[in-house]
């Protein structure tokens, strides 16, 4: 039996009514992977026995009621490979659970499957995986977006009920947009980063990819909370996010940055976003044109800060402490050099080189310090904007999912397409991408996402507005 198309909340209710058991549900998901994943390659691996064992121990009365949740390959799950889709970490097995995973397990969630991604979360297409790309389930010639490529594609294809991903510059929201599912990146500090393999520590955040907004609310609630093991974790009360579903958006002021509605967007994206904004307006929201004056600088700032932090974070992968060691190495220096040379893919190397460059003496002030100063200005733009509006809306990405192979032709163009997602990470804000229409690209009709941003810790507002849009 394959997996009927149901949301996480629908499965939760089925489990509570005793119509299905957690073990049966795990088996259904496994079968749907066996049948459906060959087409899209969203999964790197899965551990049937571990999932079944947890399913036997769970209770339908818990918030997640024994539902299997698929996990991006950079989030540690005890006893499971955590490879970050890199050759370098191919032999690595996580010796502990990430805090988000232990919280999710305690809430009755069952981690099932390791999801494909861009290597070390660097990329926006899913093509940078050392284990081969994931394909977009809506059109196999197109990318699913990235770096949480497997998370978005599996939920869209129905081979996962819901998934966890990570977002450093858009890696949850952008693939969700390209695959027609809901991606929520929480406020920086809302979900512990303990056990998430670091890419850029001041930007990384774990979040959810789900079939709809209510599912996002339910899953988010289970992974949030203060954690002393993450020094940037914030001590904020965990809210009952599901209660924000179905609230009125009448009178809410939604800011539309003029810098986000430009002729640089694909015309089909502009059309879908404009019609979504009109629907929000017809539900009583007030649209306000706003300006984010430093919008032009965000991609440069992001790639300097993210690469700088990555070059430092990834120095721990030296062939000694984690993962693969080159069998060719004859001395210690060769262990470092050859293990890294053989283990990292080209995009990861490009970023380490770029990051080392901007941090090197003589260039530090010109690039890194300057980027940090502009980062504060970007954050100030949002503080200013949120004195006038409750939420900010615009496209999640300037185009629908590109063709496979396109990013190899022009890396810079691919970086530039992160323009609408990186600001939330630079400013630490929560953001959600909700499907809002479709657009034609290279002969295929593909989903378009509307991005909503809110002030720090106002995920509830994103859920209210996102749900209103989804319903409309
Ligand atoms: N596309 C961005 C990058 O390649 C974002 C990645 C992410 O959020 N992990 O850096």
CSV table of C-alpha atoms and ligand atoms in Angstrom, one decimal:
chain,number,residue,atom,x,y,z
A,1,UNK,CA,0.0,0.0,0.0
A,2,UNK,CA,1.4,3.4,-0.9
A,3,UNK,CA,0.9,6.6,1.0
A,4,UNK,CA,-2.5,8.4,0.6
A,5,UNK,CA,-2.1,12.1,0.1
A,6,UNK,CA,-2.7,13.4,3.6
A,7,UNK,CA,-1.3,16.3,5.7
A,8,UNK,CA,0.6,15.7,8.9
A,9,UNK,CA,-2.4,16.9,10.9
A,10,UNK,CA,-4.7,14.5,9.0
A,11,UNK,CA,-2.4,11.6,9.8
A,12,UNK,CA,-2.2,12.8,13.4
A,13,UNK,CA,-6.0,12.6,13.6
A,14,UNK,CA,-6.0,9.2,12.0
A,15,UNK,CA,-3.4,7.9,14.5
A,16,UNK,CA,-5.5,9.3,17.4
A,17,UNK,CA,-8.6,7.7,16.2
A,18,UNK,CA,-6.7,4.4,15.9
A,19,UNK,CA,-7.4,4.1,12.1
A,20,UNK,CA,-3.7,3.5,11.5
A,21,UNK,CA,-0.8,2.7,13.8
A,22,UNK,CA,2.6,4.4,13.7
A,23,UNK,CA,4.2,1.2,12.6
A,24,UNK,CA,1.8,0.9,9.7
A,25,UNK,CA,2.4,4.5,8.8
A,26,UNK,CA,6.2,4.0,8.8
A,27,UNK,CA,5.8,1.1,6.5
A,28,UNK,CA,3.6,3.1,4.1
A,29,UNK,CA,6.1,5.9,3.9
A,30,UNK,CA,8.9,3.3,3.3
A,31,UNK,CA,6.9,1.8,0.5
A,32,UNK,CA,6.2,5.2,-1.0
A,33,UNK,CA,9.9,5.9,-1.0
A,34,UNK,CA,10.6,2.5,-2.6
A,35,UNK,CA,8.1,3.3,-5.4
A,36,UNK,CA,8.5,7.1,-5.8
A,37,UNK,CA,12.0,8.1,-5.0
A,38,UNK,CA,13.7,6.4,-8.0
A,39,UNK,CA,12.2,9.2,-10.1
A,40,UNK,CA,13.4,12.2,-8.0
A,41,UNK,CA,16.3,11.0,-5.7
A,42,UNK,CA,15.2,13.0,-2.7
A,43,UNK,CA,16.5,10.4,-0.2
A,44,UNK,CA,20.2,9.4,0.4
A,45,UNK,CA,19.3,6.6,2.7
A,46,UNK,CA,16.8,5.4,5.3
A,47,UNK,CA,17.0,3.0,8.3
A,48,UNK,CA,13.8,0.9,8.4
A,49,UNK,CA,14.7,-0.9,11.6
A,50,UNK,CA,15.4,2.3,13.6
A,51,UNK,CA,12.2,3.9,12.5
A,52,UNK,CA,10.1,0.8,13.2
A,53,UNK,CA,11.6,0.5,16.7
A,54,UNK,CA,10.7,4.1,17.5
A,55,UNK,CA,7.2,3.6,16.1
A,56,UNK,CA,6.7,0.7,18.5
A,57,UNK,CA,7.6,3.0,21.5
A,58,UNK,CA,5.5,6.1,20.6
A,59,UNK,CA,2.0,7.1,21.6
A,60,UNK,CA,-0.8,8.6,19.5
A,61,UNK,CA,-1.5,11.1,22.3
A,62,UNK,CA,1.8,12.9,21.8
A,63,UNK,CA,1.7,16.1,19.6
A,64,UNK,CA,3.2,14.3,16.6
A,65,UNK,CA,1.4,11.0,17.4
A,66,UNK,CA,4.1,8.7,15.9
A,67,UNK,CA,4.4,10.4,12.5
A,68,UNK,CA,7.6,9.8,10.5
A,69,UNK,CA,9.4,13.0,9.5
A,70,UNK,CA,12.2,13.1,6.9
A,71,UNK,CA,15.4,14.8,7.9
A,72,UNK,CA,17.9,16.9,5.9
A,73,UNK,CA,21.3,15.2,5.8
A,74,UNK,CA,23.0,18.0,7.9
A,75,UNK,CA,20.9,17.5,11.0
A,76,UNK,CA,22.3,14.9,13.4
A,77,UNK,CA,20.2,11.9,14.2
A,78,UNK,CA,21.8,9.4,16.7
A,79,UNK,CA,23.2,6.3,14.9
A,80,UNK,CA,22.3,7.7,11.4
A,81,UNK,CA,24.7,8.8,8.7
A,82,UNK,CA,25.0,12.6,8.7
A,83,UNK,CA,27.0,13.3,5.5
A,84,UNK,CA,25.8,16.7,4.5
A,85,UNK,CA,25.7,15.1,1.0
A,86,UNK,CA,29.5,15.3,1.0
A,87,UNK,CA,32.0,12.6,0.1
A,88,UNK,CA,34.1,13.9,2.9
A,89,UNK,CA,31.6,12.8,5.5
A,90,UNK,CA,30.5,9.7,3.7
A,91,UNK,CA,31.6,7.3,6.6
A,92,UNK,CA,30.3,9.5,9.4
A,93,UNK,CA,27.6,8.3,11.8
A,94,UNK,CA,26.1,10.9,14.2
A,95,UNK,CA,26.9,10.0,17.8
A,96,UNK,CA,24.0,12.1,19.2
A,97,UNK,CA,20.7,13.7,18.3
A,98,UNK,CA,20.5,17.3,17.4
A,99,UNK,CA,18.3,19.2,20.0
A,100,UNK,CA,15.6,19.7,17.3
A,101,UNK,CA,15.6,15.9,16.8
A,102,UNK,CA,15.4,15.0,20.5
A,103,UNK,CA,12.6,17.5,20.9
A,104,UNK,CA,10.8,16.1,17.9
A,105,UNK,CA,11.2,12.6,19.1
A,106,UNK,CA,9.9,13.5,22.5
A,107,UNK,CA,6.8,14.9,20.8
A,108,UNK,CA,6.3,11.6,19.0
A,109,UNK,CA,8.0,12.4,15.7
A,110,UNK,CA,10.0,9.6,14.1
A,111,UNK,CA,13.0,10.6,12.1
A,112,UNK,CA,12.8,8.6,8.9
A,113,UNK,CA,15.3,9.0,6.0
A,114,UNK,CA,18.3,11.2,5.2
A,115,UNK,CA,17.4,13.8,2.6
A,116,UNK,CA,19.6,14.9,-0.2
A,117,UNK,CA,20.9,18.5,-0.3
A,118,UNK,CA,23.5,20.7,-1.7
A,119,UNK,CA,26.9,19.7,-0.2
A,120,UNK,CA,27.2,21.3,3.2
A,121,UNK,CA,24.0,23.3,2.4
A,122,UNK,CA,25.9,25.4,-0.2
A,123,UNK,CA,23.7,26.0,-3.2
A,124,UNK,CA,20.3,26.7,-4.5
A,125,UNK,CA,19.6,23.9,-6.9
A,126,UNK,CA,20.3,20.6,-5.2
A,127,UNK,CA,22.9,19.9,-7.9
A,128,UNK,CA,25.9,20.3,-5.6
A,129,UNK,CA,25.2,16.9,-3.8
A,130,UNK,CA,28.1,14.5,-4.1
A,131,UNK,CA,25.5,11.7,-4.5
A,132,UNK,CA,23.8,13.2,-7.6
A,133,UNK,CA,21.0,15.8,-7.9
A,134,UNK,CA,17.4,15.6,-6.7
A,135,UNK,CA,14.9,16.4,-9.5
A,136,UNK,CA,11.8,18.6,-9.3
A,137,UNK,CA,8.8,16.3,-9.0
A,138,UNK,CA,6.6,18.7,-11.0
A,139,UNK,CA,9.0,18.6,-14.0
A,140,UNK,CA,12.0,16.2,-13.9
A,141,UNK,CA,14.1,18.4,-16.2
A,142,UNK,CA,14.1,21.2,-13.6
A,143,UNK,CA,15.9,21.6,-10.3
A,144,UNK,CA,13.9,21.4,-7.0
A,145,UNK,CA,15.8,24.4,-5.5
A,146,UNK,CA,18.2,24.1,-2.7
A,147,UNK,CA,19.9,23.5,-0.5
A,148,UNK,CA,17.1,21.6,1.2
A,149,UNK,CA,16.4,19.9,-2.2
A,150,UNK,CA,15.4,16.5,-0.8
A,151,UNK,CA,13.2,18.1,1.9
A,152,UNK,CA,11.1,20.1,-0.6
A,153,UNK,CA,11.0,17.4,-3.3
A,154,UNK,CA,10.0,14.5,-1.0
A,155,UNK,CA,7.1,16.5,0.6
A,156,UNK,CA,6.0,17.7,-2.9
A,157,UNK,CA,6.2,14.2,-4.3
A,158,UNK,CA,4.3,12.7,-1.3
A,159,UNK,CA,7.2,10.4,-0.3
A,160,UNK,CA,7.5,12.3,3.0
A,161,UNK,CA,4.6,13.6,5.2
A,162,UNK,CA,6.8,16.5,6.4
A,163,UNK,CA,10.5,17.3,6.6
A,164,UNK,CA,13.1,19.3,8.5
A,165,UNK,CA,15.5,21.5,6.6
A,166,UNK,CA,18.0,24.2,7.3
A,167,UNK,CA,18.1,27.8,6.0
A,168,UNK,CA,21.2,29.9,5.9
A,169,UNK,CA,20.3,32.2,3.0
A,170,UNK,CA,17.0,30.7,1.8
A,171,UNK,CA,17.5,27.0,1.8
A,172,UNK,CA,14.1,26.2,3.2
A,173,UNK,CA,12.0,28.9,1.6
A,174,UNK,CA,13.4,28.8,-1.9
A,175,UNK,CA,13.1,25.0,-2.6
A,176,UNK,CA,9.6,25.1,-1.0
A,177,UNK,CA,8.7,27.8,-3.5
A,178,UNK,CA,10.1,25.8,-6.4
A,179,UNK,CA,8.3,22.6,-5.3
A,180,UNK,CA,4.9,24.2,-4.4
A,181,UNK,CA,5.1,23.4,-0.6
A,182,UNK,CA,5.3,25.5,2.5
A,183,UNK,CA,8.8,26.3,4.0
A,184,UNK,CA,9.2,28.1,7.3
A,185,UNK,CA,12.5,29.5,8.6
A,186,UNK,CA,12.1,30.5,12.2
A,187,UNK,CA,13.7,33.6,13.9
A,188,UNK,CA,17.5,33.1,14.5
A,189,UNK,CA,17.8,31.6,18.0
A,190,UNK,CA,14.3,30.1,18.0
A,191,UNK,CA,15.4,26.6,17.2
A,192,UNK,CA,18.6,25.2,18.7
A,193,UNK,CA,21.5,24.8,16.2
A,194,UNK,CA,23.1,22.1,18.4
A,195,UNK,CA,23.6,19.1,16.1
A,196,UNK,CA,23.1,21.0,12.9
A,197,UNK,CA,26.4,20.8,11.0
A,198,UNK,CA,27.5,24.4,10.8
A,199,UNK,CA,27.7,26.2,7.5
A,200,UNK,CA,27.5,29.9,8.6
A,201,UNK,CA,26.8,30.0,12.3
A,202,UNK,CA,25.4,33.5,12.5
A,203,UNK,CA,22.9,32.7,9.7
A,204,UNK,CA,22.0,29.0,10.1
A,205,UNK,CA,18.5,28.0,11.4
A,206,UNK,CA,16.6,24.7,11.3
A,207,UNK,CA,13.0,24.9,10.0
A,208,UNK,CA,10.1,23.0,8.5
A,209,UNK,CA,9.0,22.0,5.0
A,210,UNK,CA,5.4,20.8,5.0
A,211,UNK,CA,2.4,20.3,2.7
A,212,UNK,CA,0.4,23.2,4.2
A,213,UNK,CA,0.7,26.0,6.8
A,214,UNK,CA,-1.1,24.2,9.6
A,215,UNK,CA,1.4,21.4,9.4
A,216,UNK,CA,4.2,24.0,9.6
A,217,UNK,CA,2.7,25.4,12.8
A,218,UNK,CA,2.3,22.0,14.4
A,219,UNK,CA,5.8,20.8,13.5
A,220,UNK,CA,7.5,24.1,14.4
A,221,UNK,CA,6.1,24.0,17.9
A,222,UNK,CA,7.7,20.7,18.6
A,223,UNK,CA,11.3,21.8,17.7
A,224,UNK,CA,11.5,25.2,19.3
A,225,UNK,CA,12.8,26.2,22.7
A,226,UNK,CA,15.8,27.4,24.6
A,227,UNK,CA,18.8,25.2,24.6
A,228,UNK,CA,21.9,25.9,26.8
A,229,UNK,CA,24.0,23.8,24.3
A,230,UNK,CA,23.6,26.6,21.7
A,231,UNK,CA,25.0,29.9,22.8
A,232,UNK,CA,22.8,31.9,20.4
A,233,UNK,CA,19.6,30.1,21.5
A,234,UNK,CA,17.0,32.6,22.7
A,235,UNK,CA,14.9,32.1,25.9
A,236,UNK,CA,11.5,32.8,24.4
A,237,UNK,CA,8.3,31.0,25.4
A,238,UNK,CA,7.3,28.3,22.9
A,239,UNK,CA,4.0,29.3,21.6
A,240,UNK,CA,1.0,27.1,20.5
A,241,UNK,CA,1.5,28.0,16.9
A,242,UNK,CA,-1.5,26.1,15.7
A,243,UNK,CA,-3.7,28.6,17.5
A,244,UNK,CA,-2.6,31.2,14.9
A,245,UNK,CA,-4.3,29.2,12.1
A,246,UNK,CA,-7.6,30.8,11.0
A,247,UNK,CA,-7.2,34.1,12.7
A,248,UNK,CA,-8.4,37.2,10.9
A,249,UNK,CA,-5.9,39.3,8.9
A,250,UNK,CA,-8.3,42.3,8.7
A,251,UNK,CA,-6.4,45.5,9.3
A,252,UNK,CA,-2.9,43.9,9.1
A,253,UNK,CA,-0.5,46.1,7.3
A,254,UNK,CA,1.5,44.3,4.7
A,255,UNK,CA,4.6,46.1,3.4
A,256,UNK,CA,5.5,45.4,-0.2
A,257,UNK,CA,9.1,46.6,-0.8
A,258,UNK,CA,9.4,48.4,-4.1
A,259,UNK,CA,12.9,46.9,-4.5
A,260,UNK,CA,11.2,43.4,-4.6
A,261,UNK,CA,8.7,44.1,-7.4
A,262,UNK,CA,11.0,44.8,-10.3
A,263,UNK,CA,11.2,44.0,-13.9
A,264,UNK,CA,14.1,41.6,-13.0
A,265,UNK,CA,11.5,39.1,-11.8
A,266,UNK,CA,10.1,36.5,-14.2
A,267,UNK,CA,6.8,37.9,-15.5
A,268,UNK,CA,4.9,34.8,-14.3
A,269,UNK,CA,6.3,35.3,-10.8
A,270,UNK,CA,5.2,39.0,-10.8
A,271,UNK,CA,1.7,38.0,-11.9
A,272,UNK,CA,1.3,35.2,-9.3
A,273,UNK,CA,2.7,37.4,-6.5
A,274,UNK,CA,0.5,40.4,-7.4
A,275,UNK,CA,-2.6,38.2,-7.5
A,276,UNK,CA,-1.7,36.8,-4.1
A,277,UNK,CA,-1.3,40.3,-2.7
A,278,UNK,CA,-4.7,41.2,-4.1
A,279,UNK,CA,-6.2,38.2,-2.4
A,280,UNK,CA,-4.7,39.2,1.0
A,281,UNK,CA,-6.1,42.7,0.4
A,282,UNK,CA,-9.5,41.4,-0.3
A,283,UNK,CA,-9.4,39.6,3.0
A,284,UNK,CA,-8.9,42.9,4.7
A,285,UNK,CA,-5.1,43.4,4.8
A,286,UNK,CA,-3.8,46.8,3.9
A,287,UNK,CA,-1.0,46.8,1.3
A,288,UNK,CA,1.6,49.5,1.9
A,289,UNK,CA,4.5,50.3,-0.4
A,290,UNK,CA,7.8,50.4,1.5
A,291,UNK,CA,11.5,50.7,0.8
A,292,UNK,CA,14.4,48.6,1.9
A,293,UNK,CA,17.2,50.9,0.8
A,294,UNK,CA,20.1,48.4,1.1
A,295,UNK,CA,18.3,45.7,-0.8
A,296,UNK,CA,20.9,45.9,-3.6
A,297,UNK,CA,23.8,45.0,-1.3
A,298,UNK,CA,22.3,41.9,0.3
A,299,UNK,CA,23.8,39.3,-2.0
A,300,UNK,CA,27.3,40.7,-1.8
A,301,UNK,CA,27.1,41.0,2.0
A,302,UNK,CA,25.6,37.5,2.3
A,303,UNK,CA,28.3,35.8,0.2
A,304,UNK,CA,31.1,37.5,2.1
A,305,UNK,CA,29.8,36.7,5.5
A,306,UNK,CA,28.6,33.2,4.7
A,307,UNK,CA,31.8,32.2,3.0
A,308,UNK,CA,34.0,33.7,5.7
A,309,UNK,CA,32.1,31.7,8.4
A,310,UNK,CA,32.1,28.6,6.2
A,311,UNK,CA,35.9,28.7,5.7
A,312,UNK,CA,36.3,28.8,9.4
A,313,UNK,CA,33.6,26.2,10.2
A,314,UNK,CA,34.8,23.7,7.6
A,315,UNK,CA,38.4,23.8,8.8
A,316,UNK,CA,37.4,21.0,11.3
A,317,UNK,CA,37.1,18.6,8.3
A,318,UNK,CA,40.7,17.7,8.2
A,319,UNK,CA,40.7,14.0,7.6
A,320,UNK,CA,41.7,13.4,11.3
A,321,UNK,CA,38.6,14.0,13.3
A,322,UNK,CA,35.7,13.4,11.1
A,323,UNK,CA,34.8,11.4,8.0
A,324,UNK,CA,37.1,10.4,5.2
A,325,UNK,CA,40.9,10.3,5.3
A,326,UNK,CA,42.8,10.1,2.1
A,327,UNK,CA,44.5,6.7,1.8
A,328,UNK,CA,47.1,8.4,-0.4
A,329,UNK,CA,48.5,10.6,2.3
A,330,UNK,CA,52.1,10.0,3.4
A,331,UNK,CA,52.4,12.6,6.2
A,332,UNK,CA,50.2,14.9,8.3
A,333,UNK,CA,50.1,17.7,5.8
A,334,UNK,CA,49.1,15.4,3.1
A,335,UNK,CA,46.3,14.0,5.3
A,336,UNK,CA,44.9,17.5,5.5
A,337,UNK,CA,45.5,18.4,1.9
A,338,UNK,CA,44.4,15.2,0.2
A,339,UNK,CA,41.5,14.5,2.4
A,340,UNK,CA,40.1,17.9,1.7
A,341,UNK,CA,41.0,17.9,-2.0
A,342,UNK,CA,39.3,14.5,-2.5
A,343,UNK,CA,36.5,15.0,0.0
A,344,UNK,CA,35.0,18.5,-0.9
A,345,UNK,CA,33.2,19.2,-4.1
A,346,UNK,CA,33.9,22.2,-6.3
A,347,UNK,CA,31.3,24.6,-4.8
A,348,UNK,CA,32.5,24.0,-1.3
A,349,UNK,CA,36.1,24.6,-2.4
A,350,UNK,CA,35.1,27.8,-4.1
A,351,UNK,CA,33.4,29.1,-0.9
A,352,UNK,CA,36.4,28.1,1.3
A,353,UNK,CA,38.7,29.9,-1.0
A,354,UNK,CA,36.5,33.0,-1.2
A,355,UNK,CA,36.0,33.0,2.6
A,356,UNK,CA,39.7,32.6,3.4
A,357,UNK,CA,40.4,35.4,1.0
A,358,UNK,CA,37.9,37.9,2.6
A,359,UNK,CA,39.3,37.0,6.1
A,360,UNK,CA,43.0,37.3,5.2
A,361,UNK,CA,45.0,40.2,6.5
A,362,UNK,CA,45.0,43.1,4.1
A,363,UNK,CA,41.5,42.2,2.8
A,364,UNK,CA,39.7,41.7,6.1
A,365,UNK,CA,38.8,45.4,6.4
A,366,UNK,CA,38.0,45.9,2.8
A,367,UNK,CA,35.6,42.9,2.6
A,368,UNK,CA,34.6,41.3,5.9
A,369,UNK,CA,34.4,44.3,8.2
A,370,UNK,CA,32.7,46.3,5.6
A,371,UNK,CA,30.2,43.5,4.9
A,372,UNK,CA,29.4,43.4,8.7
A,373,UNK,CA,28.7,47.1,8.7
A,374,UNK,CA,26.4,46.8,5.7
A,375,UNK,CA,24.7,43.8,7.4
A,376,UNK,CA,23.7,46.1,10.3
A,377,UNK,CA,22.3,48.6,7.8
A,378,UNK,CA,20.2,45.8,6.2
A,379,UNK,CA,18.9,44.8,9.6
A,380,UNK,CA,18.1,48.5,10.3
A,381,UNK,CA,16.1,48.7,7.1
A,382,UNK,CA,13.8,46.0,8.5
A,383,UNK,CA,13.6,47.6,12.0
A,384,UNK,CA,12.5,50.8,10.3
A,385,UNK,CA,10.0,49.0,8.0
A,386,UNK,CA,8.4,47.1,10.9
A,387,UNK,CA,7.6,50.4,12.6
A,388,UNK,CA,5.1,51.0,9.7
A,389,UNK,CA,3.9,47.5,8.8
A,390,UNK,CA,3.1,44.1,10.5
A,391,UNK,CA,4.5,41.9,7.7
A,392,UNK,CA,6.5,42.2,4.5
A,393,UNK,CA,5.6,40.3,1.4
A,394,UNK,CA,7.1,39.6,-2.0
A,395,UNK,CA,8.4,36.8,-4.2
A,396,UNK,CA,10.4,34.1,-2.6
A,397,UNK,CA,12.6,33.8,-5.7
A,398,UNK,CA,12.8,35.9,-8.8
A,399,UNK,CA,12.1,32.9,-11.1
A,400,UNK,CA,10.4,29.5,-11.0
A,401,UNK,CA,12.7,26.5,-10.8
A,402,UNK,CA,15.4,26.7,-13.5
A,403,UNK,CA,16.4,23.8,-15.8
A,404,UNK,CA,18.9,21.3,-14.5
A,405,UNK,CA,22.5,22.4,-15.5
A,406,UNK,CA,21.7,26.1,-15.8
A,407,UNK,CA,23.6,27.1,-12.7
A,408,UNK,CA,26.8,25.4,-14.0
A,409,UNK,CA,26.8,28.0,-16.8
A,410,UNK,CA,26.6,31.1,-14.6
A,411,UNK,CA,27.4,30.7,-10.9
A,412,UNK,CA,27.1,34.5,-10.2
A,413,UNK,CA,23.5,34.5,-11.7
A,414,UNK,CA,22.7,31.6,-9.4
A,415,UNK,CA,24.0,33.6,-6.4
A,416,UNK,CA,22.0,36.6,-7.4
A,417,UNK,CA,18.8,34.6,-7.3
A,418,UNK,CA,19.1,34.5,-3.5
A,419,UNK,CA,18.3,38.2,-3.4
A,420,UNK,CA,14.9,37.9,-1.7
A,421,UNK,CA,15.8,35.2,0.8
A,422,UNK,CA,19.2,36.2,2.3
A,423,UNK,CA,17.9,39.4,4.0
A,424,UNK,CA,15.9,37.4,6.6
A,425,UNK,CA,19.1,35.5,7.5
A,426,UNK,CA,21.2,38.7,7.7
A,427,UNK,CA,18.6,40.3,10.0
A,428,UNK,CA,17.7,37.1,11.9
A,429,UNK,CA,14.0,37.4,10.9
A,430,UNK,CA,11.4,34.6,10.5
A,431,UNK,CA,10.1,34.0,7.0
A,432,UNK,CA,7.7,31.6,5.3
A,433,UNK,CA,7.2,30.7,1.6
A,434,UNK,CA,3.6,29.8,0.7
A,435,UNK,CA,2.6,28.5,-2.8
A,436,UNK,CA,0.7,31.3,-4.6
A,437,UNK,CA,0.4,30.3,-8.2
A,438,UNK,CA,2.2,28.9,-11.2
A,439,UNK,CA,4.4,30.2,-14.0
A,440,UNK,CA,5.7,28.9,-17.2
A,441,UNK,CA,9.5,28.4,-17.6
A,442,UNK,CA,11.2,26.5,-20.4
A,443,UNK,CA,7.9,24.9,-21.4
A,444,UNK,CA,7.0,23.6,-17.9
A,445,UNK,CA,4.4,25.0,-15.6
A,446,UNK,CA,6.0,25.4,-12.1
A,447,UNK,CA,5.0,26.6,-8.7
A,448,UNK,CA,5.6,30.1,-7.4
A,449,UNK,CA,5.9,31.0,-3.8
A,450,UNK,CA,5.0,34.2,-1.9
A,451,UNK,CA,7.4,35.0,0.9
A,452,UNK,CA,6.2,36.7,4.1
A,453,UNK,CA,8.6,38.1,6.6
A,454,UNK,CA,7.8,39.2,10.2
A,455,UNK,CA,9.6,40.9,13.1
A,456,UNK,CA,11.7,38.6,15.4
A,457,UNK,CA,9.7,35.9,17.1
A,458,UNK,CA,6.5,36.7,15.2
A,459,UNK,CA,6.2,33.3,13.5
A,460,UNK,CA,2.6,33.3,14.6
A,461,UNK,CA,1.8,36.2,12.3
A,462,UNK,CA,3.4,34.3,9.4
A,463,UNK,CA,1.2,31.4,10.2
A,464,UNK,CA,-2.0,33.5,10.3
A,465,UNK,CA,-1.2,35.4,7.0
A,466,UNK,CA,0.2,32.3,5.3
A,467,UNK,CA,-2.9,30.3,6.2
A,468,UNK,CA,-5.2,33.1,5.0
A,469,UNK,CA,-3.4,33.1,1.6
A,470,UNK,CA,-3.5,29.3,1.4
A,471,UNK,CA,-7.2,29.2,2.0
A,472,UNK,CA,-7.9,32.0,-0.5
B,1,LIG,N1,21.6,29.5,-1.8
B,1,LIG,C1,22.3,30.0,-0.6
B,1,LIG,C2,23.7,29.6,-0.7
B,1,LIG,O1,24.1,28.9,-1.5
B,1,LIG,C3,21.6,29.6,0.6
B,1,LIG,C4,22.0,28.3,1.2
B,1,LIG,C5,21.4,27.9,2.5
B,1,LIG,O2,20.4,28.6,2.9
B,1,LIG,N2,21.9,26.9,3.1
B,1,LIG,O3,24.5,29.9,0.2
